[in-house]
C-alpha positions as CSV (number, residue, x, y, z in Angstrom):
1,P,31.0,4.9,-53.1
2,P,27.7,5.7,-54.8
3,P,24.2,4.5,-53.4
4,P,22.7,1.3,-54.8
5,P,20.1,1.5,-57.8
6,P,16.8,1.6,-56.5
7,P,14.9,-1.8,-57.2
8,P,13.2,-2.5,-60.6
9,P,9.3,-1.9,-60.3
10,P,7.3,-5.0,-59.9
11,Q,6.3,-7.1,-63.1
12,P,3.0,-8.9,-63.2
13,H,3.1,-12.7,-64.0
14,D,0.0,-15.0,-64.5
15,G,-2.1,-12.3,-62.3
16,I,0.7,-12.3,-59.6
17,V,2.9,-9.5,-59.0
18,V,6.7,-10.3,-58.6
19,G,8.8,-7.8,-57.1
20,S,11.8,-7.2,-54.7
21,V,11.6,-8.2,-50.9
22,R,11.4,-4.3,-50.1
23,C,8.2,-4.0,-52.5
24,V,6.3,-6.7,-50.9
25,S,5.5,-4.8,-47.8
26,E,4.1,-1.8,-50.2
27,T,2.1,-4.2,-52.5
28,A,-1.2,-5.6,-52.2
29,F,-1.7,-9.2,-53.5
30,S,-5.3,-10.6,-54.9
31,T,-5.8,-14.0,-56.3
32,T,-8.7,-15.8,-57.4
33,L,-9.1,-19.5,-56.5
34,S,-11.0,-21.8,-58.5
35,S,-13.6,-23.1,-56.1
36,S,-13.5,-27.1,-57.4
37,T,-10.0,-27.4,-56.7
38,Q,-9.4,-25.9,-52.9
39,E,-11.3,-25.5,-49.8
40,P,-11.8,-21.7,-48.6
41,A,-9.2,-20.7,-46.3
42,R,-10.5,-20.7,-42.6
43,P,-9.5,-17.8,-40.2
44,P,-6.8,-18.8,-37.7
45,Q,-7.9,-19.6,-34.6
46,T,-7.0,-17.5,-31.8
47,R,-7.8,-18.2,-28.2
48,T,-8.6,-14.9,-25.9
49,P,-7.2,-15.5,-22.6
50,Q,-9.9,-15.5,-20.4
51,P,-9.0,-13.9,-17.0
52,T,-9.2,-16.5,-14.1
53,Q,-11.0,-15.4,-10.6
54,S,-8.6,-16.2,-7.5
55,R,-10.5,-16.3,-4.2
56,F,-8.7,-15.0,-0.9
57,T,-10.2,-15.0,2.7
58,I,-8.4,-12.2,4.8
59,P,-9.0,-13.5,8.2
60,S,-11.1,-12.0,11.3
61,G,-8.4,-10.0,13.0
62,T,-6.6,-8.8,10.4
63,R,-5.2,-5.0,11.0
64,L,-5.9,-2.2,8.9
65,P,-3.8,0.8,9.2
66,V,-5.6,3.8,7.5
67,R,-4.7,7.2,6.5
68,M,-7.8,9.4,7.0
69,L,-9.0,11.6,4.3
70,D,-11.4,13.7,6.3
71,T,-11.4,15.5,9.7
72,L,-14.1,14.0,12.1
73,D,-15.3,16.4,14.9
74,I,-17.6,15.8,17.5
75,K,-19.2,19.4,17.1
76,T,-19.8,18.7,13.4
77,N,-20.3,15.1,12.9
78,E,-23.0,12.6,14.1
79,R,-23.8,9.0,14.0
80,G,-24.2,7.9,10.5
81,D,-21.7,10.4,8.5
82,W,-19.3,8.7,6.3
83,F,-15.8,9.5,5.7
84,K,-13.0,8.2,3.7
85,A,-9.7,7.0,4.2
86,T,-6.6,5.1,2.5
87,L,-4.9,1.9,3.5
88,E,-1.5,3.2,5.0
89,S,0.1,-0.1,4.0
90,E,-0.1,-3.0,1.4
91,L,-3.0,-5.5,2.1
92,V,-0.9,-8.9,1.7
93,L,-2.1,-12.5,2.3
94,N,0.3,-15.4,1.9
95,G,2.7,-13.1,-0.4
96,T,0.1,-12.0,-2.6
97,V,-0.7,-8.3,-2.5
98,L,-4.7,-7.9,-2.4
99,A,-4.8,-4.1,-2.3
100,P,-1.8,-1.7,-2.4
101,K,-0.8,1.1,-0.1
102,G,-3.2,4.0,-0.8
103,T,-6.7,1.6,-1.8
104,E,-9.8,3.6,-0.8
105,V,-11.6,2.4,2.2
106,N,-15.3,4.1,3.6
107,G,-16.0,4.0,7.1
108,Q,-18.8,5.4,9.0
109,V,-19.3,7.2,12.5
110,V,-21.1,4.7,15.0
111,E,-21.0,7.6,18.0
112,A,-20.8,11.0,18.6
113,E,-22.0,11.4,22.2
114,R,-21.6,15.0,23.5
115,G,-22.1,14.5,27.3
116,R,-21.7,17.0,29.9
117,Y,-18.6,15.6,31.7
118,E,-17.4,13.0,28.6
119,T,-17.6,13.4,25.2
120,A,-16.9,9.8,22.9
121,L,-16.2,9.8,19.0
122,A,-16.3,6.1,17.7
123,I,-15.9,5.5,14.0
124,T,-15.9,1.8,11.9
125,L,-14.7,0.8,8.6
126,R,-17.6,-0.4,6.5
127,E,-16.2,-0.9,2.5
128,L,-12.8,-1.5,1.2
129,I,-12.5,-0.7,-2.9
130,I,-10.3,-2.9,-4.7
131,Q,-10.2,-2.3,-8.7
132,E,-13.5,-0.6,-8.4
133,Q,-15.1,-3.4,-6.5
134,V,-16.9,-2.6,-3.1
135,I,-16.1,-5.1,-0.9
136,P,-18.3,-4.8,2.6
137,I,-16.0,-5.1,5.9
138,T,-16.9,-5.2,9.5
139,T,-14.3,-3.6,12.2
140,K,-13.8,-2.9,15.8
141,D,-14.8,0.4,16.6
142,Y,-12.0,3.0,16.9
143,I,-12.7,5.3,19.9
144,V,-11.7,8.8,21.0
145,R,-13.0,9.9,24.3
146,G,-12.5,13.1,26.1
147,K,-13.4,14.6,29.3
148,A,-14.5,18.3,29.9
149,E,-12.5,20.4,32.0
150,T,-13.7,22.3,35.1
151,V,-12.4,25.6,35.5
152,L,-12.8,28.7,37.9
153,D,-14.5,31.7,35.6
154,V,-12.4,34.5,37.4
155,T,-14.8,37.4,36.2
156,S,-17.9,35.6,37.5
157,L,-16.0,33.4,40.4
158,K,-18.1,30.4,39.3
159,I,-17.2,26.8,38.3
160,V,-17.5,26.3,34.6
161,T,-17.3,22.9,32.8
162,R,-16.0,23.5,29.0
163,E,-16.0,21.0,26.6
164,R,-12.7,20.1,25.0
165,P,-12.2,19.9,21.3
166,L,-12.4,16.5,20.4
167,Q,-11.5,15.3,16.7
168,I,-9.8,12.7,14.7
169,P,-7.7,15.2,12.1
170,Y,-6.8,14.6,8.2
171,R,-4.2,12.5,7.7
172,T,-4.2,10.7,11.1
173,I,-3.2,6.9,10.9
174,V,-5.8,5.0,12.6
175,E,-5.6,1.3,13.0
176,F,-8.6,-0.9,12.8
177,E,-9.2,-4.7,13.3
178,T,-11.5,-6.8,11.2
179,T,-14.3,-8.7,13.1
180,A,-15.4,-11.0,10.4
181,A,-13.4,-12.8,7.5
182,I,-13.2,-10.8,4.1
183,N,-13.8,-12.9,1.4
184,L,-12.4,-11.3,-2.3
185,Q,-12.6,-12.4,-5.6
186,R,-9.9,-11.1,-7.7
187,A,-9.2,-11.2,-11.8
188,K,-5.6,-12.8,-12.0
């Protein structure tokens, strides 16, 4: 069968263009209203949904396993140095995911002691970053200790104390525990 004929072109009638349904979307209409008989048209009222805020309190004692993004070493790091890590699992409270796995956290070296017989490296978390919001946190220190080894130097026949390498390597999973409640405010 042959294709249907094209629709007739729109025809003007008292200032209004009348056409087929197909032409309606392609035609712009304009009408002039008499100001004495009708009210001006009001724009449709639209309600912009306002984001609602939800407050959550993560209790003290919550465990936060993190994956280190920096290597910390007793030879190169000192007290006050910052490091980056990410949450190793979701932070969930009452079935609500507050921070997904991979959320950034920042921490700080709180001790870097290099003694003659013992070394210690202690770190803590300071910030949790959720949706570009920096939330201060406090955690118990994670401490790594090492002892120097005493060996006999065969060339000098003297007893020598050697420092063992002490570090927290990149991608190590470290578990922290919060020492105070963490208050979060999130947009729903």
